[in-house]
Amino acid sequence: HCQIHHIRHWAHHGETEPDNLGLLCTYHHGLVHHSGWEIVMHDHLPWFIPPKWLDPTRTPRHNRPWTLV
């Protein structure tokens, strides 16, 4: 089951609209909230930025297996 994550939290005036929402499983939703991962939207698609302890360059990642970039 997926959970809806507000990229900009609703308590900080984050809108409940598609460009501010991401679907995450329970495990990954917890990682975003508790281990330093961030999500940004680019061209209406989520990009995941790892915490510095995991990737010092904080290179954004995505889950689009149909592309090579």
mmCIF file with all atom_site columns, N, CA and C in Angstrom:
data_model
loop_
_atom_site.group_PDB
_atom_site.id
_atom_site.type_symbol
_atom_site.label_atom_id
_atom_site.label_alt_id
_atom_site.label_comp_id
_atom_site.label_asym_id
_atom_site.label_entity_id
_atom_site.label_seq_id
_atom_site.pdbx_PDB_ins_code
_atom_site.Cartn_x
_atom_site.Cartn_y
_atom_site.Cartn_z
_atom_site.occupancy
_atom_site.B_iso_or_equiv
_atom_site.pdbx_formal_charge
_atom_site.auth_seq_id
_atom_site.auth_comp_id
_atom_site.auth_asym_id
_atom_site.auth_atom_id
_atom_site.pdbx_PDB_model_num
ATOM 1   N N  . HIS A 1 1  ? 0.837  -1.181 0.000   1.00 0.00 ? 1  HIS A N  1
ATOM 2   C CA . HIS A 1 1  ? 0.000  0.000  0.000   1.00 0.00 ? 1  HIS A CA 1
ATOM 3   C C  . HIS A 1 1  ? 0.879  1.240  0.000   1.00 0.00 ? 1  HIS A C  1
ATOM 4   N N  . CYS A 1 2  ? 0.487  2.236  -0.741  1.00 0.00 ? 2  CYS A N  1
ATOM 5   C CA . CYS A 1 2  ? 1.218  3.499  -0.802  1.00 0.00 ? 2  CYS A CA 1
ATOM 6   C C  . CYS A 1 2  ? 0.635  4.509  0.180   1.00 0.00 ? 2  CYS A C  1
ATOM 7   N N  . GLN A 1 3  ? 1.502  5.389  0.620   1.00 0.00 ? 3  GLN A N  1
ATOM 8   C CA . GLN A 1 3  ? 1.088  6.513  1.454   1.00 0.00 ? 3  GLN A CA 1
ATOM 9   C C  . GLN A 1 3  ? 1.398  7.787  0.696   1.00 0.00 ? 3  GLN A C  1
ATOM 10  N N  . ILE A 1 4  ? 0.578  8.806  0.908   1.00 0.00 ? 4  ILE A N  1
ATOM 11  C CA . ILE A 1 4  ? 0.802  10.086 0.247   1.00 0.00 ? 4  ILE A CA 1
ATOM 12  C C  . ILE A 1 4  ? 1.701  10.941 1.125   1.00 0.00 ? 4  ILE A C  1
ATOM 13  N N  . HIS A 1 5  ? 2.759  11.457 0.526   1.00 0.00 ? 5  HIS A N  1
ATOM 14  C CA . HIS A 1 5  ? 3.705  12.320 1.234   1.00 0.00 ? 5  HIS A CA 1
ATOM 15  C C  . HIS A 1 5  ? 3.621  13.729 0.654   1.00 0.00 ? 5  HIS A C  1
ATOM 16  N N  . HIS A 1 6  ? 3.413  14.716 1.526   1.00 0.00 ? 6  HIS A N  1
ATOM 17  C CA . HIS A 1 6  ? 3.469  16.113 1.102   1.00 0.00 ? 6  HIS A CA 1
ATOM 18  C C  . HIS A 1 6  ? 4.942  16.515 1.038   1.00 0.00 ? 6  HIS A C  1
ATOM 19  N N  . ILE A 1 7  ? 5.416  16.934 -0.111  1.00 0.00 ? 7  ILE A N  1
ATOM 20  C CA . ILE A 1 7  ? 6.816  17.331 -0.253  1.00 0.00 ? 7  ILE A CA 1
ATOM 21  C C  . ILE A 1 7  ? 7.081  18.568 0.604   1.00 0.00 ? 7  ILE A C  1
ATOM 22  N N  . ARG A 1 8  ? 6.258  19.574 0.467   1.00 0.00 ? 8  ARG A N  1
ATOM 23  C CA . ARG A 1 8  ? 6.264  20.677 1.421   1.00 0.00 ? 8  ARG A CA 1
ATOM 24  C C  . ARG A 1 8  ? 5.106  20.375 2.361   1.00 0.00 ? 8  ARG A C  1
ATOM 25  N N  . HIS A 1 9  ? 5.433  20.123 3.621   1.00 0.00 ? 9  HIS A N  1
ATOM 26  C CA . HIS A 1 9  ? 4.457  19.645 4.591   1.00 0.00 ? 9  HIS A CA 1
ATOM 27  C C  . HIS A 1 9  ? 3.256  20.578 4.673   1.00 0.00 ? 9  HIS A C  1
ATOM 28  N N  . TRP A 1 10 ? 2.092  19.995 4.819   1.00 0.00 ? 10 TRP A N  1
ATOM 29  C CA . TRP A 1 10 ? 0.860  20.783 4.876   1.00 0.00 ? 10 TRP A CA 1
ATOM 30  C C  . TRP A 1 10 ? 0.863  21.744 6.055   1.00 0.00 ? 10 TRP A C  1
ATOM 31  N N  . ALA A 1 11 ? 1.559  21.392 7.139   1.00 0.00 ? 11 ALA A N  1
ATOM 32  C CA . ALA A 1 11 ? 1.640  22.277 8.306   1.00 0.00 ? 11 ALA A CA 1
ATOM 33  C C  . ALA A 1 11 ? 2.456  23.537 7.998   1.00 0.00 ? 11 ALA A C  1
ATOM 34  N N  . HIS A 1 12 ? 3.252  23.468 6.924   1.00 0.00 ? 12 HIS A N  1
ATOM 35  C CA . HIS A 1 12 ? 4.039  24.626 6.486   1.00 0.00 ? 12 HIS A CA 1
ATOM 36  C C  . HIS A 1 12 ? 3.467  25.202 5.192   1.00 0.00 ? 12 HIS A C  1
ATOM 37  N N  . HIS A 1 13 ? 2.148  25.114 5.075   1.00 0.00 ? 13 HIS A N  1
ATOM 38  C CA . HIS A 1 13 ? 1.396  25.668 3.949   1.00 0.00 ? 13 HIS A CA 1
ATOM 39  C C  . HIS A 1 13 ? 1.636  24.921 2.637   1.00 0.00 ? 13 HIS A C  1
ATOM 40  N N  . GLY A 1 14 ? 1.998  23.642 2.727   1.00 0.00 ? 14 GLY A N  1
ATOM 41  C CA . GLY A 1 14 ? 2.123  22.828 1.520   1.00 0.00 ? 14 GLY A CA 1
ATOM 42  C C  . GLY A 1 14 ? 0.745  22.477 0.986   1.00 0.00 ? 14 GLY A C  1
ATOM 43  N N  . GLU A 1 15 ? 0.548  22.722 -0.269  1.00 0.00 ? 15 GLU A N  1
ATOM 44  C CA . GLU A 1 15 ? -0.738 22.455 -0.909  1.00 0.00 ? 15 GLU A CA 1
ATOM 45  C C  . GLU A 1 15 ? -0.938 20.947 -1.113  1.00 0.00 ? 15 GLU A C  1
ATOM 46  N N  . THR A 1 16 ? -2.186 20.522 -1.082  1.00 0.00 ? 16 THR A N  1
ATOM 47  C CA . THR A 1 16 ? -2.512 19.144 -1.436  1.00 0.00 ? 16 THR A CA 1
ATOM 48  C C  . THR A 1 16 ? -2.863 19.147 -2.917  1.00 0.00 ? 16 THR A C  1
ATOM 49  N N  . GLU A 1 17 ? -1.812 19.146 -3.729  1.00 0.00 ? 17 GLU A N  1
ATOM 50  C CA . GLU A 1 17 ? -1.939 19.158 -5.189  1.00 0.00 ? 17 GLU A CA 1
ATOM 51  C C  . GLU A 1 17 ? -0.860 18.250 -5.758  1.00 0.00 ? 17 GLU A C  1
ATOM 52  N N  . PRO A 1 18 ? -1.043 17.748 -6.975  1.00 0.00 ? 18 PRO A N  1
ATOM 53  C CA . PRO A 1 18 ? -0.125 16.746 -7.525  1.00 0.00 ? 18 PRO A CA 1
ATOM 54  C C  . PRO A 1 18 ? 1.359  17.123 -7.487  1.00 0.00 ? 18 PRO A C  1
ATOM 55  N N  . ASP A 1 19 ? 1.710  18.383 -7.739  1.00 0.00 ? 19 ASP A N  1
ATOM 56  C CA . ASP A 1 19 ? 3.129  18.750 -7.741  1.00 0.00 ? 19 ASP A CA 1
ATOM 57  C C  . ASP A 1 19 ? 3.720  18.879 -6.342  1.00 0.00 ? 19 ASP A C  1
ATOM 58  N N  . ASN A 1 20 ? 2.934  18.625 -5.321  1.00 0.00 ? 20 ASN A N  1
ATOM 59  C CA . ASN A 1 20 ? 3.449  18.648 -3.957  1.00 0.00 ? 20 ASN A CA 1
ATOM 60  C C  . ASN A 1 20 ? 3.256  17.300 -3.273  1.00 0.00 ? 20 ASN A C  1
ATOM 61  N N  . LEU A 1 21 ? 2.905  16.282 -4.015  1.00 0.00 ? 21 LEU A N  1
ATOM 62  C CA . LEU A 1 21 ? 2.609  14.973 -3.433  1.00 0.00 ? 21 LEU A CA 1
ATOM 63  C C  . LEU A 1 21 ? 3.447  13.877 -4.077  1.00 0.00 ? 21 LEU A C  1
ATOM 64  N N  . GLY A 1 22 ? 3.801  12.911 -3.270  1.00 0.00 ? 22 GLY A N  1
ATOM 65  C CA . GLY A 1 22 ? 4.490  11.737 -3.777  1.00 0.00 ? 22 GLY A CA 1
ATOM 66  C C  . GLY A 1 22 ? 3.916  10.496 -3.121  1.00 0.00 ? 22 GLY A C  1
ATOM 67  N N  . LEU A 1 23 ? 3.886  9.394  -3.841  1.00 0.00 ? 23 LEU A N  1
ATOM 68  C CA . LEU A 1 23 ? 3.426  8.125  -3.287  1.00 0.00 ? 23 LEU A CA 1
ATOM 69  C C  . LEU A 1 23 ? 4.628  7.311  -2.851  1.00 0.00 ? 23 LEU A C  1
ATOM 70  N N  . LEU A 1 24 ? 4.612  6.893  -1.601  1.00 0.00 ? 24 LEU A N  1
ATOM 71  C CA . LEU A 1 24 ? 5.716  6.124  -1.040  1.00 0.00 ? 24 LEU A CA 1
ATOM 72  C C  . LEU A 1 24 ? 5.166  4.943  -0.254  1.00 0.00 ? 24 LEU A C  1
ATOM 73  N N  . CYS A 1 25 ? 5.915  3.853  -0.247  1.00 0.00 ? 25 CYS A N  1
ATOM 74  C CA . CYS A 1 25 ? 5.548  2.754  0.642   1.00 0.00 ? 25 CYS A CA 1
ATOM 75  C C  . CYS A 1 25 ? 5.866  3.195  2.075   1.00 0.00 ? 25 CYS A C  1
ATOM 76  N N  . THR A 1 26 ? 5.355  2.481  3.039   1.00 0.00 ? 26 THR A N  1
ATOM 77  C CA . THR A 1 26 ? 5.541  2.839  4.447   1.00 0.00 ? 26 THR A CA 1
ATOM 78  C C  . THR A 1 26 ? 7.021  2.962  4.796   1.00 0.00 ? 26 THR A C  1
ATOM 79  N N  . TYR A 1 27 ? 7.832  2.025  4.348   1.00 0.00 ? 27 TYR A N  1
ATOM 80  C CA . TYR A 1 27 ? 9.264  2.039  4.667   1.00 0.00 ? 27 TYR A CA 1
ATOM 81  C C  . TYR A 1 27 ? 9.934  3.305  4.142   1.00 0.00 ? 27 TYR A C  1
ATOM 82  N N  . HIS A 1 28 ? 9.730  3.608  2.864   1.00 0.00 ? 28 HIS A N  1
ATOM 83  C CA . HIS A 1 28 ? 10.383 4.778  2.272   1.00 0.00 ? 28 HIS A CA 1
ATOM 84  C C  . HIS A 1 28 ? 9.792  6.088  2.790   1.00 0.00 ? 28 HIS A C  1
ATOM 85  N N  . HIS A 1 29 ? 8.532  6.085  3.150   1.00 0.00 ? 29 HIS A N  1
ATOM 86  C CA . HIS A 1 29 ? 7.931  7.275  3.759   1.00 0.00 ? 29 HIS A CA 1
ATOM 87  C C  . HIS A 1 29 ? 8.642  7.577  5.080   1.00 0.00 ? 29 HIS A C  1
ATOM 88  N N  . GLY A 1 30 ? 8.917  6.542  5.851   1.00 0.00 ? 30 GLY A N  1
ATOM 89  C CA . GLY A 1 30 ? 9.660  6.721  7.096   1.00 0.00 ? 30 GLY A CA 1
ATOM 90  C C  . GLY A 1 30 ? 11.066 7.249  6.862   1.00 0.00 ? 30 GLY A C  1
ATOM 91  N N  . LEU A 1 31 ? 11.739 6.762  5.808   1.00 0.00 ? 31 LEU A N  1
ATOM 92  C CA . LEU A 1 31 ? 13.081 7.252  5.497   1.00 0.00 ? 31 LEU A CA 1
ATOM 93  C C  . LEU A 1 31 ? 13.076 8.743  5.185   1.00 0.00 ? 31 LEU A C  1
ATOM 94  N N  . VAL A 1 32 ? 12.085 9.180  4.416   1.00 0.00 ? 32 VAL A N  1
ATOM 95  C CA . VAL A 1 32 ? 12.009 10.597 4.061   1.00 0.00 ? 32 VAL A CA 1
ATOM 96  C C  . VAL A 1 32 ? 11.854 11.445 5.329   1.00 0.00 ? 32 VAL A C  1
ATOM 97  N N  . HIS A 1 33 ? 11.067 10.967 6.274   1.00 0.00 ? 33 HIS A N  1
ATOM 98  C CA . HIS A 1 33 ? 10.816 11.751 7.484   1.00 0.00 ? 33 HIS A CA 1
ATOM 99  C C  . HIS A 1 33 ? 11.924 11.652 8.532   1.00 0.00 ? 33 HIS A C  1
ATOM 100 N N  . HIS A 1 34 ? 12.671 10.560 8.537   1.00 0.00 ? 34 HIS A N  1
ATOM 101 C CA . HIS A 1 34 ? 13.581 10.331 9.665   1.00 0.00 ? 34 HIS A CA 1
ATOM 102 C C  . HIS A 1 34 ? 15.053 10.127 9.322   1.00 0.00 ? 34 HIS A C  1
ATOM 103 N N  . SER A 1 35 ? 15.434 10.118 8.046   1.00 0.00 ? 35 SER A N  1
ATOM 104 C CA . SER A 1 35 ? 16.851 9.858  7.780   1.00 0.00 ? 35 SER A CA 1
ATOM 105 C C  . SER A 1 35 ? 17.495 10.851 6.823   1.00 0.00 ? 35 SER A C  1
ATOM 106 N N  . GLY A 1 36 ? 16.813 11.952 6.520   1.00 0.00 ? 36 GLY A N  1
ATOM 107 C CA . GLY A 1 36 ? 17.459 12.994 5.749   1.00 0.00 ? 36 GLY A CA 1
ATOM 108 C C  . GLY A 1 36 ? 17.225 12.983 4.252   1.00 0.00 ? 36 GLY A C  1
ATOM 109 N N  . TRP A 1 37 ? 16.448 12.044 3.740   1.00 0.00 ? 37 TRP A N  1
ATOM 110 C CA . TRP A 1 37 ? 16.113 12.065 2.321   1.00 0.00 ? 37 TRP A CA 1
ATOM 111 C C  . TRP A 1 37 ? 15.184 13.244 2.054   1.00 0.00 ? 37 TRP A C  1
ATOM 112 N N  . GLU A 1 38 ? 15.295 13.835 0.869   1.00 0.00 ? 38 GLU A N  1
ATOM 113 C CA . GLU A 1 38 ? 14.403 14.905 0.441   1.00 0.00 ? 38 GLU A CA 1
ATOM 114 C C  . GLU A 1 38 ? 13.823 14.538 -0.918  1.00 0.00 ? 38 GLU A C  1
ATOM 115 N N  . ILE A 1 39 ? 12.666 15.109 -1.212  1.00 0.00 ? 39 ILE A N  1
ATOM 116 C CA . ILE A 1 39 ? 12.031 14.904 -2.518  1.00 0.00 ? 39 ILE A CA 1
ATOM 117 C C  . ILE A 1 39 ? 11.813 16.273 -3.140  1.00 0.00 ? 39 ILE A C  1
ATOM 118 N N  . VAL A 1 40 ? 12.141 16.388 -4.423  1.00 0.00 ? 40 VAL A N  1
ATOM 119 C CA . VAL A 1 40 ? 11.838 17.599 -5.189  1.00 0.00 ? 40 VAL A CA 1
ATOM 120 C C  . VAL A 1 40 ? 11.129 17.162 -6.462  1.00 0.00 ? 40 VAL A C  1
ATOM 121 N N  . MET A 1 41 ? 10.275 18.030 -6.963  1.00 0.00 ? 41 MET A N  1
ATOM 122 C CA . MET A 1 41 ? 9.585  17.738 -8.212  1.00 0.00 ? 41 MET A CA 1
ATOM 123 C C  . MET A 1 41 ? 10.301 18.444 -9.356  1.00 0.00 ? 41 MET A C  1
ATOM 124 N N  . HIS A 1 42 ? 10.503 17.721 -10.449 1.00 0.00 ? 42 HIS A N  1
ATOM 125 C CA . HIS A 1 42 ? 11.102 18.286 -11.646 1.00 0.00 ? 42 HIS A CA 1
ATOM 126 C C  . HIS A 1 42 ? 10.296 17.765 -12.829 1.00 0.00 ? 42 HIS A C  1
ATOM 127 N N  . ASP A 1 43 ? 9.701  18.661 -13.591 1.00 0.00 ? 43 ASP A N  1
ATOM 128 C CA . ASP A 1 43 ? 8.837  18.270 -14.718 1.00 0.00 ? 43 ASP A CA 1
ATOM 129 C C  . ASP A 1 43 ? 7.732  17.325 -14.260 1.00 0.00 ? 43 ASP A C  1
ATOM 130 N N  . HIS A 1 44 ? 7.159  17.601 -13.108 1.00 0.00 ? 44 HIS A N  1
ATOM 131 C CA . HIS A 1 44 ? 6.028  16.849 -12.548 1.00 0.00 ? 44 HIS A CA 1
ATOM 132 C C  . HIS A 1 44 ? 6.403  15.431 -12.107 1.00 0.00 ? 44 HIS A C  1
ATOM 133 N N  . LEU A 1 45 ? 7.689  15.159 -11.968 1.00 0.00 ? 45 LEU A N  1
ATOM 134 C CA . LEU A 1 45 ? 8.147  13.841 -11.517 1.00 0.00 ? 45 LEU A CA 1
ATOM 135 C C  . LEU A 1 45 ? 9.027  14.003 -10.283 1.00 0.00 ? 45 LEU A C  1
ATOM 136 N N  . PRO A 1 46 ? 8.914  13.077 -9.324  1.00 0.00 ? 46 PRO A N  1
ATOM 137 C CA . PRO A 1 46 ? 9.716  13.193 -8.107  1.00 0.00 ? 46 PRO A CA 1
ATOM 138 C C  . PRO A 1 46 ? 11.168 12.764 -8.315  1.00 0.00 ? 46 PRO A C  1
ATOM 139 N N  . TRP A 1 47 ? 12.061 13.535 -7.731  1.00 0.00 ? 47 TRP A N  1
ATOM 140 C CA . TRP A 1 47 ? 13.484 13.207 -7.665  1.00 0.00 ? 47 TRP A CA 1
ATOM 141 C C  . TRP A 1 47 ? 13.838 13.102 -6.188  1.00 0.00 ? 47 TRP A C  1
ATOM 142 N N  . PHE A 1 48 ? 14.657 12.136 -5.857  1.00 0.00 ? 48 PHE A N  1
ATOM 143 C CA . PHE A 1 48 ? 14.987 11.848 -4.463  1.00 0.00 ? 48 PHE A CA 1
ATOM 144 C C  . PHE A 1 48 ? 16.435 12.240 -4.201  1.00 0.00 ? 48 PHE A C  1
ATOM 145 N N  . ILE A 1 49 ? 16.629 13.054 -3.178  1.00 0.00 ? 49 ILE A N  1
ATOM 146 C CA . ILE A 1 49 ? 17.968 13.530 -2.831  1.00 0.00 ? 49 ILE A CA 1
ATOM 147 C C  . ILE A 1 49 ? 18.402 12.827 -1.551  1.00 0.00 ? 49 ILE A C  1
ATOM 148 N N  . PRO A 1 50 ? 19.482 12.044 -1.640  1.00 0.00 ? 50 PRO A N  1
ATOM 149 C CA . PRO A 1 50 ? 19.928 11.294 -0.464  1.00 0.00 ? 50 PRO A CA 1
ATOM 150 C C  . PRO A 1 50 ? 20.577 12.206 0.575   1.00 0.00 ? 50 PRO A C  1
ATOM 151 N N  . PRO A 1 51 ? 20.607 11.750 1.820   1.00 0.00 ? 51 PRO A N  1
ATOM 152 C CA . PRO A 1 51 ? 21.285 12.528 2.864   1.00 0.00 ? 51 PRO A CA 1
ATOM 153 C C  . PRO A 1 51 ? 22.797 12.540 2.630   1.00 0.00 ? 51 PRO A C  1
ATOM 154 N N  . LYS A 1 52 ? 23.458 13.541 3.194   1.00 0.00 ? 52 LYS A N  1
ATOM 155 C CA . LYS A 1 52 ? 24.917 13.676 3.009   1.00 0.00 ? 52 LYS A CA 1
ATOM 156 C C  . LYS A 1 52 ? 25.693 12.465 3.485   1.00 0.00 ? 52 LYS A C  1
ATOM 157 N N  . TRP A 1 53 ? 25.231 11.811 4.553   1.00 0.00 ? 53 TRP A N  1
ATOM 158 C CA . TRP A 1 53 ? 25.972 10.658 5.088   1.00 0.00 ? 53 TRP A CA 1
ATOM 159 C C  . TRP A 1 53 ? 25.979 9.498  4.095   1.00 0.00 ? 53 TRP A C  1
ATOM 160 N N  . LEU A 1 54 ? 24.987 9.455  3.201   1.00 0.00 ? 54 LEU A N  1
ATOM 161 C CA . LEU A 1 54 ? 24.910 8.387  2.210   1.00 0.00 ? 54 LEU A CA 1
ATOM 162 C C  . LEU A 1 54 ? 25.598 8.780  0.909   1.00 0.00 ? 54 LEU A C  1
ATOM 163 N N  . ASP A 1 55 ? 25.434 10.038 0.498   1.00 0.00 ? 55 ASP A N  1
ATOM 164 C CA . ASP A 1 55 ? 26.020 10.542 -0.733  1.00 0.00 ? 55 ASP A CA 1
ATOM 165 C C  . ASP A 1 55 ? 26.463 11.984 -0.488  1.00 0.00 ? 55 ASP A C  1
ATOM 166 N N  . PRO A 1 56 ? 27.757 12.213 -0.236  1.00 0.00 ? 56 PRO A N  1
ATOM 167 C CA . PRO A 1 56 ? 28.237 13.563 0.068   1.00 0.00 ? 56 PRO A CA 1
ATOM 168 C C  . PRO A 1 56 ? 27.903 14.597 -1.011  1.00 0.00 ? 56 PRO A C  1
ATOM 169 N N  . THR A 1 57 ? 27.707 14.160 -2.264  1.00 0.00 ? 57 THR A N  1
ATOM 170 C CA . THR A 1 57 ? 27.367 15.106 -3.333  1.00 0.00 ? 57 THR A CA 1
ATOM 171 C C  . THR A 1 57 ? 25.861 15.375 -3.393  1.00 0.00 ? 57 THR A C  1
ATOM 172 N N  . ARG A 1 58 ? 25.098 14.545 -2.699  1.00 0.00 ? 58 ARG A N  1
ATOM 173 C CA . ARG A 1 58 ? 23.626 14.643 -2.682  1.00 0.00 ? 58 ARG A CA 1
ATOM 174 C C  . ARG A 1 58 ? 23.050 14.670 -4.104  1.00 0.00 ? 58 ARG A C  1
ATOM 175 N N  . THR A 1 59 ? 23.564 13.804 -4.944  1.00 0.00 ? 59 THR A N  1
ATOM 176 C CA . THR A 1 59 ? 23.111 13.710 -6.335  1.00 0.00 ? 59 THR A CA 1
ATOM 177 C C  . THR A 1 59 ? 21.666 13.209 -6.386  1.00 0.00 ? 59 THR A C  1
ATOM 178 N N  . PRO A 1 60 ? 20.763 13.987 -7.000  1.00 0.00 ? 60 PRO A N  1
ATOM 179 C CA . PRO A 1 60 ? 19.360 13.550 -7.099  1.00 0.00 ? 60 PRO A CA 1
ATOM 180 C C  . PRO A 1 60 ? 19.232 12.247 -7.880  1.00 0.00 ? 60 PRO A C  1
ATOM 181 N N  . ARG A 1 61 ? 18.284 11.428 -7.453  1.00 0.00 ? 61 ARG A N  1
ATOM 182 C CA . ARG A 1 61 ? 18.020 10.138 -8.090  1.00 0.00 ? 61 ARG A CA 1
ATOM 183 C C  . ARG A 1 61 ? 16.553 10.071 -8.477  1.00 0.00 ? 61 ARG A C  1
ATOM 184 N N  . HIS A 1 62 ? 16.242 9.210  -9.419  1.00 0.00 ? 62 HIS A N  1
ATOM 185 C CA . HIS A 1 62 ? 14.853 9.026  -9.814  1.00 0.00 ? 62 HIS A CA 1
ATOM 186 C C  . HIS A 1 62 ? 14.599 7.561  -10.088 1.00 0.00 ? 62 HIS A C  1
ATOM 187 N N  . ASN A 1 63 ? 13.342 7.228  -10.170 1.00 0.00 ? 63 ASN A N  1
ATOM 188 C CA . ASN A 1 63 ? 12.957 5.854  -10.434 1.00 0.00 ? 63 ASN A CA 1
ATOM 189 C C  . ASN A 1 63 ? 12.198 5.816  -11.764 1.00 0.00 ? 63 ASN A C  1
ATOM 190 N N  . ARG A 1 64 ? 12.970 5.989  -12.839 1.00 0.00 ? 64 ARG A N  1
ATOM 191 C CA . ARG A 1 64 ? 12.385 5.943  -14.177 1.00 0.00 ? 64 ARG A CA 1
ATOM 192 C C  . ARG A 1 64 ? 13.189 4.951  -15.010 1.00 0.00 ? 64 ARG A C  1
ATOM 193 N N  . PRO A 1 65 ? 12.909 3.679  -14.881 1.00 0.00 ? 65 PRO A N  1
ATOM 194 C CA . PRO A 1 65 ? 13.714 2.659  -15.570 1.00 0.00 ? 65 PRO A CA 1
ATOM 195 C C  . PRO A 1 65 ? 13.617 2.728  -17.088 1.00 0.00 ? 65 PRO A C  1
ATOM 196 N N  . TRP A 1 66 ? 12.660 3.460  -17.611 1.00 0.00 ? 66 TRP A N  1
ATOM 197 C CA . TRP A 1 66 ? 12.519 3.556  -19.061 1.00 0.00 ? 66 TRP A CA 1
ATOM 198 C C  . TRP A 1 66 ? 13.460 4.575  -19.678 1.00 0.00 ? 66 TRP A C  1
ATOM 199 N N  . THR A 1 67 ? 14.237 5.301  -18.854 1.00 0.00 ? 67 THR A N  1
ATOM 200 C CA . THR A 1 67 ? 15.215 6.266  -19.379 1.00 0.00 ? 67 THR A CA 1
ATOM 201 C C  . THR A 1 67 ? 16.609 5.880  -18.921 1.00 0.00 ? 67 THR A C  1
ATOM 202 N N  . LEU A 1 68 ? 17.603 6.319  -19.655 1.00 0.00 ? 68 LEU A N  1
ATOM 203 C CA . LEU A 1 68 ? 18.986 6.013  -19.301 1.00 0.00 ? 68 LEU A CA 1
ATOM 204 C C  . LEU A 1 68 ? 19.635 7.124  -18.518 1.00 0.00 ? 68 LEU A C  1
ATOM 205 N N  . VAL A 1 69 ? 19.032 8.291  -18.444 1.00 0.00 ? 69 VAL A N  1
ATOM 206 C CA . VAL A 1 69 ? 19.632 9.448  -17.758 1.00 0.00 ? 69 VAL A CA 1
ATOM 207 C C  . VAL A 1 69 ? 18.998 9.624  -16.411 1.00 0.00 ? 69 VAL A C  1
#
